[in-house]
Coordinates of C-alpha atoms in Angstrom, one line a residue:
M1 CA -7.9 -60.8 12.2
R2 CA -10.7 -61.3 9.7
I3 CA -10.2 -59.6 6.3
T4 CA -12.8 -59.8 3.6
I5 CA -11.7 -59.5 -0.1
K6 CA -14.1 -58.4 -2.8
P7 CA -13.6 -57.3 -6.4
Y8 CA -14.4 -53.6 -6.8
L9 CA -14.5 -51.5 -10.0
D10 CA -13.4 -48.1 -9.2
T11 CA -15.9 -45.8 -10.9
R12 CA -15.5 -42.8 -8.6
R13 CA -13.9 -40.8 -11.4
A14 CA -15.5 -42.6 -14.3
V15 CA -16.2 -40.6 -17.4
G16 CA -18.9 -42.2 -19.6
D17 CA -17.9 -45.8 -20.4
V18 CA -14.2 -45.2 -20.4
P19 CA -12.4 -48.2 -18.8
V20 CA -11.4 -47.7 -15.1
S21 CA -9.2 -49.6 -12.7
M22 CA -10.3 -53.0 -11.4
M23 CA -9.4 -53.3 -7.7
L24 CA -9.7 -55.7 -4.8
S25 CA -11.3 -54.2 -1.7
L26 CA -9.8 -55.3 1.6
T27 CA -12.1 -54.7 4.6
S28 CA -11.6 -55.2 8.3
H29 CA -13.4 -53.6 11.3
G30 CA -15.3 -51.3 8.9
K31 CA -12.2 -49.9 7.3
S32 CA -11.2 -50.6 3.7
A33 CA -8.2 -50.3 1.4
L34 CA -7.8 -51.0 -2.3
I35 CA -5.3 -53.1 -4.2
P36 CA -5.0 -52.7 -8.0
V37 CA -5.6 -55.8 -10.1
G38 CA -3.7 -54.5 -13.0
V39 CA -6.5 -54.3 -15.6
K40 CA -9.1 -51.7 -16.6
I41 CA -12.7 -52.5 -17.4
A42 CA -15.5 -50.4 -18.9
P43 CA -18.3 -49.8 -16.3
S44 CA -20.9 -51.2 -18.7
L45 CA -19.1 -54.6 -18.6
W46 CA -19.2 -54.9 -14.8
D47 CA -22.1 -56.4 -12.9
K48 CA -22.0 -54.6 -9.6
K49 CA -24.6 -56.8 -7.9
A50 CA -22.9 -60.1 -8.9
Q51 CA -19.4 -58.6 -8.6
S52 CA -18.4 -60.2 -11.9
V53 CA -17.6 -59.3 -15.5
K54 CA -20.5 -59.5 -17.8
K55 CA -20.4 -61.6 -21.0
C56 CA -18.0 -60.0 -23.5
P57 CA -15.1 -61.2 -25.7
S58 CA -12.6 -60.3 -23.0
K59 CA -14.5 -61.9 -20.1
A60 CA -12.1 -64.9 -19.7
Y61 CA -9.1 -62.6 -19.7
F62 CA -10.6 -60.3 -17.0
D63 CA -11.8 -63.2 -14.9
K64 CA -8.4 -64.7 -14.9
A65 CA -6.7 -61.4 -13.9
I66 CA -9.1 -60.9 -11.0
S67 CA -8.9 -64.5 -9.9
D68 CA -5.1 -64.6 -10.0
R69 CA -4.8 -61.4 -8.0
Y70 CA -7.5 -62.5 -5.5
Y71 CA -5.8 -65.8 -4.6
A72 CA -2.4 -64.2 -4.5
V73 CA -3.6 -61.6 -2.0
Q74 CA -5.5 -64.2 0.0
E75 CA -2.4 -66.4 0.2
M76 CA -0.3 -63.4 1.2
I77 CA -2.7 -62.5 4.1
S78 CA -2.6 -66.1 5.3
K79 CA 1.2 -66.1 5.2
L80 CA 1.4 -62.8 7.1
S81 CA -0.9 -64.1 9.8
E82 CA 1.2 -67.2 10.2
E83 CA 4.4 -65.1 10.5
D84 CA 3.1 -62.8 13.2
E85 CA -0.6 -62.9 14.1
E86 CA -0.2 -60.4 16.9
L87 CA 1.4 -57.8 14.6
M88 CA -1.5 -58.3 12.1
R89 CA -4.0 -57.4 14.8
R90 CA -2.2 -54.2 15.5
L91 CA -1.8 -53.1 11.9
T92 CA -4.4 -51.0 10.1
I93 CA -5.9 -52.3 6.9
T94 CA -4.0 -49.7 4.9
E95 CA -0.7 -50.8 6.5
I96 CA -1.5 -54.4 5.7
K97 CA -2.3 -53.4 2.1
N98 CA 1.1 -51.7 1.8
I99 CA 2.9 -54.8 3.1
I100 CA 1.0 -57.0 0.6
L101 CA 1.9 -54.6 -2.3
E102 CA 5.5 -54.5 -1.2
R103 CA 5.7 -58.3 -1.2
L104 CA 3.7 -59.0 -4.3
D105 CA 4.8 -56.1 -6.5
G106 CA 8.1 -54.9 -4.9
K107 CA 9.8 -53.8 -8.0
E108 CA 6.6 -52.5 -9.6
R109 CA 5.7 -50.6 -6.5
K110 CA 9.2 -49.0 -6.4
D111 CA 8.8 -47.9 -10.0
T112 CA 5.4 -46.4 -9.5
G113 CA 6.4 -44.8 -6.2
N114 CA 9.2 -43.0 -8.0
G115 CA 6.7 -41.6 -10.6
S116 CA 6.6 -38.0 -11.5
F117 CA 4.6 -35.9 -9.0
A118 CA 4.7 -33.0 -11.4
L119 CA 3.2 -35.1 -14.2
G120 CA 0.6 -36.6 -11.9
Y121 CA -0.4 -33.1 -10.7
K122 CA -0.8 -31.8 -14.3
K123 CA -2.9 -34.8 -15.3
F124 CA -5.1 -34.3 -12.2
V125 CA -5.6 -30.6 -13.0
E126 CA -6.7 -31.5 -16.5
T127 CA -9.7 -33.3 -15.0
K128 CA -10.9 -30.0 -13.4
Q129 CA -12.5 -26.9 -14.8
G130 CA -13.5 -23.3 -13.9
R131 CA -12.7 -21.9 -10.5
T132 CA -11.7 -25.4 -9.1
R133 CA -9.0 -25.7 -11.7
Q134 CA -7.8 -22.1 -10.9
I135 CA -7.4 -23.1 -7.3
Y136 CA -5.3 -26.2 -8.1
E137 CA -3.2 -24.1 -10.6
T138 CA -2.5 -21.6 -7.7
T139 CA -1.3 -24.4 -5.5
W140 CA 1.1 -25.5 -8.2
K141 CA 2.4 -21.9 -8.4
R142 CA 3.1 -22.0 -4.6
I143 CA 5.0 -25.2 -5.0
C144 CA 7.1 -23.7 -7.8
E145 CA 7.8 -20.7 -5.6
F146 CA 8.8 -23.0 -2.7
T147 CA 11.3 -25.1 -4.8
D148 CA 13.0 -24.6 -8.1
K149 CA 12.9 -28.4 -8.6
A150 CA 9.0 -28.5 -8.9
E151 CA 9.1 -29.9 -12.5
R152 CA 11.4 -32.7 -11.3
L153 CA 9.5 -33.7 -8.2
N154 CA 8.7 -37.4 -7.8
F155 CA 6.0 -38.8 -5.5
E156 CA 8.7 -40.1 -3.2
D157 CA 10.0 -36.5 -2.7
I158 CA 6.7 -35.4 -1.1
T159 CA 7.3 -36.7 2.4
A160 CA 5.8 -35.6 5.7
K161 CA 9.0 -33.6 6.2
W162 CA 8.6 -31.9 2.8
L163 CA 5.0 -31.0 3.6
N164 CA 6.0 -29.5 7.0
E165 CA 8.6 -27.4 5.3
F166 CA 6.2 -26.3 2.5
N167 CA 3.6 -25.4 5.2
G168 CA 6.3 -23.4 7.1
Y169 CA 7.2 -21.6 3.9
M170 CA 3.6 -20.6 3.2
A171 CA 3.1 -19.4 6.8
K172 CA 5.6 -16.6 6.1
R173 CA 3.3 -15.1 3.4
S174 CA -0.1 -16.4 4.6
P175 CA -0.6 -16.5 8.4
A176 CA -4.1 -17.9 8.1
Q177 CA -4.0 -21.6 8.7
N178 CA -7.2 -22.3 6.7
A179 CA -5.7 -20.6 3.6
R180 CA -2.6 -22.8 3.8
S181 CA -4.8 -25.9 4.3
I182 CA -6.4 -25.4 0.9
H183 CA -3.0 -25.9 -0.8
L184 CA -2.2 -28.9 1.4
R185 CA -5.6 -30.5 0.6
D186 CA -4.9 -29.9 -3.1
I187 CA -1.7 -31.9 -2.8
R188 CA -3.5 -34.7 -0.9
A189 CA -6.2 -34.8 -3.7
V190 CA -3.4 -35.3 -6.3
F191 CA -2.0 -38.3 -4.2
N192 CA -5.5 -39.9 -4.0
F193 CA -5.9 -39.4 -7.8
A194 CA -2.4 -40.9 -8.4
I195 CA -3.1 -43.9 -6.2
D196 CA -6.4 -44.6 -8.1
E197 CA -4.6 -44.3 -11.4
E198 CA -1.8 -46.6 -10.1
M199 CA 0.8 -44.0 -10.6
T200 CA 2.1 -44.4 -7.0
D201 CA 1.4 -46.3 -3.8
L202 CA 3.0 -43.7 -1.6
Y203 CA 0.9 -41.5 0.7
P204 CA 2.7 -39.0 3.0
F205 CA -0.6 -37.9 4.6
R206 CA -0.6 -40.9 7.0
K207 CA 2.1 -39.1 9.0
F208 CA 1.2 -35.5 8.1
K209 CA -2.1 -34.1 9.3
I210 CA -3.7 -31.1 7.8
K211 CA -4.7 -28.6 10.4
S212 CA -7.6 -26.1 10.2
T213 CA -9.2 -23.5 12.5
P214 CA -13.0 -23.2 13.0
T215 CA -14.7 -20.6 10.8
M216 CA -17.7 -18.5 11.7
K217 CA -20.9 -20.2 10.4
R218 CA -22.3 -18.1 7.5
S219 CA -25.9 -18.0 8.5
L220 CA -28.1 -14.9 8.8
S221 CA -31.2 -14.7 11.0
A222 CA -34.7 -14.4 9.4
D223 CA -34.7 -10.7 10.7
D224 CA -31.5 -10.0 8.9
I225 CA -32.8 -11.5 5.6
R226 CA -36.0 -9.4 5.9
M227 CA -34.0 -6.3 6.6
I228 CA -31.8 -6.9 3.5
A229 CA -34.9 -7.5 1.4
T230 CA -36.7 -4.3 2.5
M231 CA -34.1 -1.7 3.7
P232 CA -33.7 1.5 1.7
L233 CA -30.7 1.5 -0.6
L234 CA -29.0 3.8 -3.1
P235 CA -30.1 3.0 -6.7
W236 CA -26.7 1.5 -7.6
Q237 CA -27.0 -1.0 -4.7
E238 CA -30.4 -2.3 -5.6
E239 CA -29.3 -4.6 -8.4
Y240 CA -26.8 -6.3 -6.1
R241 CA -29.6 -6.7 -3.5
D242 CA -31.8 -8.4 -6.1
V243 CA -29.0 -10.9 -7.0
F244 CA -28.4 -11.6 -3.3
M245 CA -32.1 -12.3 -2.7
L246 CA -32.4 -14.3 -5.9
I247 CA -29.6 -16.6 -4.7
F248 CA -31.5 -17.0 -1.4
Y249 CA -34.8 -17.7 -3.1
L250 CA -33.2 -20.3 -5.4
I251 CA -31.9 -22.3 -2.4
G252 CA -28.4 -21.0 -2.5
I253 CA -27.6 -21.3 -6.2
N254 CA -23.9 -20.8 -7.0
I255 CA -23.2 -17.6 -8.9
V256 CA -21.4 -19.5 -11.7
D257 CA -24.6 -21.6 -12.2
L258 CA -26.9 -18.6 -11.9
F259 CA -24.9 -16.9 -14.7
G260 CA -25.2 -20.0 -16.8
L261 CA -29.0 -20.1 -16.7
T262 CA -31.0 -19.4 -19.9
H263 CA -34.7 -19.2 -20.5
E264 CA -34.6 -22.9 -21.5
N265 CA -33.8 -23.7 -17.9
V266 CA -37.3 -22.6 -16.9
Q267 CA -39.6 -25.5 -17.1
N268 CA -43.2 -25.7 -15.7
G269 CA -42.6 -23.0 -13.1
R270 CA -39.3 -24.5 -12.0
I271 CA -35.6 -23.8 -12.7
V272 CA -33.9 -27.0 -13.8
Y273 CA -30.2 -27.1 -14.2
T274 CA -27.0 -29.2 -13.7
R275 CA -24.6 -27.8 -11.2
R276 CA -21.3 -27.2 -12.9
K277 CA -19.1 -28.4 -10.0
T278 CA -20.9 -31.6 -9.0
K279 CA -22.9 -32.4 -12.1
R280 CA -25.9 -32.9 -9.8
I281 CA -29.3 -32.0 -11.3
Y282 CA -31.4 -29.4 -9.4
S283 CA -35.1 -28.6 -9.9
I284 CA -36.1 -25.5 -7.9
K285 CA -39.6 -24.1 -7.7
I286 CA -39.8 -20.4 -8.7
E287 CA -41.5 -18.7 -5.8
P288 CA -43.4 -15.4 -6.4
E289 CA -40.6 -13.4 -4.8
A290 CA -38.0 -14.9 -7.1
Q291 CA -40.3 -14.5 -10.2
E292 CA -40.6 -10.8 -9.4
I293 CA -36.8 -10.4 -9.5
L294 CA -36.5 -12.5 -12.7
D295 CA -39.1 -10.3 -14.4
R296 CA -37.3 -7.1 -13.3
H297 CA -34.0 -8.5 -14.6
K298 CA -35.1 -10.4 -17.7
G299 CA -32.1 -11.2 -19.9
T300 CA -31.7 -11.8 -23.6
T301 CA -29.1 -14.5 -24.0
H302 CA -29.2 -15.4 -20.3
L303 CA -32.0 -15.7 -17.8
I304 CA -31.0 -12.5 -16.0
D305 CA -29.7 -9.4 -17.6
V306 CA -26.7 -9.1 -15.3
A307 CA -25.2 -12.2 -16.9
D308 CA -25.7 -10.6 -20.3
R309 CA -23.6 -7.6 -19.3
Y310 CA -20.6 -9.4 -17.8
K311 CA -18.1 -11.6 -19.8
D312 CA -18.1 -14.1 -16.9
H313 CA -19.2 -14.4 -13.3
T314 CA -15.7 -13.7 -11.8
N315 CA -15.7 -10.0 -12.3
F316 CA -19.3 -9.6 -11.2
T317 CA -18.6 -11.6 -8.0
S318 CA -15.8 -9.3 -7.0
R319 CA -18.0 -6.2 -7.4
F320 CA -21.0 -8.0 -5.8
N321 CA -19.1 -8.8 -2.6
K322 CA -17.8 -5.3 -2.3
A323 CA -21.3 -3.8 -2.8
L324 CA -22.8 -6.1 -0.1
K325 CA -20.4 -4.7 2.4
T326 CA -21.9 -1.2 2.0
F327 CA -25.4 -2.2 2.9
G328 CA -26.5 -0.1 5.9
T329 CA -26.8 3.7 6.3
W330 CA -24.9 6.3 4.4
E331 CA -23.9 10.0 4.7
V332 CA -23.2 12.4 1.9
D333 CA -20.2 14.7 2.4
E334 CA -21.4 18.3 2.7
H335 CA -18.3 19.6 0.9
H336 CA -18.2 16.9 -1.7
K337 CA -21.7 16.0 -2.8
Q338 CA -20.4 13.1 -4.9
K339 CA -18.6 11.5 -1.9
V340 CA -20.6 9.0 0.2
K341 CA -19.6 7.5 3.5
Y342 CA -21.1 4.1 4.2
N343 CA -22.0 2.7 7.6
P344 CA -22.5 -1.1 6.9
Y345 CA -24.7 -3.2 9.1
W346 CA -22.8 -6.4 8.0
D347 CA -19.2 -5.7 7.1
F348 CA -18.7 -9.4 6.5
L349 CA -21.5 -9.9 4.1
S350 CA -20.7 -11.8 0.9
S351 CA -22.5 -14.1 -1.7
Y352 CA -21.8 -17.1 0.6
W353 CA -24.2 -15.7 3.2
A354 CA -27.0 -15.8 0.7
R355 CA -26.1 -19.4 -0.2
H356 CA -25.7 -20.7 3.4

């Protein structure tokens, strides 16, 4: 079994030039696994092309740490092949990595494996913000409801058996598999974070698979979009229609990003902004249809007046999605002139449909 070993600076969650973990990447048959070297290096000091540390006062120290770990892992792979070459062929690269870690860092691995899951979870949540952070905090609440020992949970406590029991508990209050899967994926993300941070080497999701059910694709036809854009509506519904169409014209902009736009984001006939969730920069041409809506809803502090009136996007989103589900025809109660009965064309409509 051929295994290639290469030094790899794990910059996947790098923030600026804060030092991140140096790893060794083991690759076989297109699959990879990472083994920590035990040092952290600032991204600016790493030459990715040459796969080596750049000139700096600590270069000799870093080079020695990488070299020592490299040859120790290489020697262990050779030893394992000599012991049972047939077994090595059957093992996945992740299983081989675990055996190497167990042999090289047995005591250390045991210590990190017993690390605090509760602490790791809270550290991970601190790296998130906005709605994403709220979702992870909700998952932690579900864990606390499931067990009164949540604060004392270690990584070794979260086994495949524990995950099955947790899933079973959630099923009693949330029959929808996809809703439960969100919480399970949150736990999995914490384990991936903890492994990267060398807090643990345990990973129960090798034996526990997260299930999900297919969801309906959120895509409207061109005729549906035209109907939404031109259909007669009550005065109170028109503002929500404008926001729906604006999201559509701005290639599916997220509401939280739409609410964050100011007049400074308009540059040379385009809207330029950084998406809050992914930090990716977008530059979107303002088509005449979008400009018409922006002119009609010109804001003071924000680009659109709707964002000026709401403290944050959350409250508006709730009202927005309820309003969209009333788009269709309506009837006024003869006896109660203020009472309106709505006959929606799309009782499933939400902001996601404009985005997708």
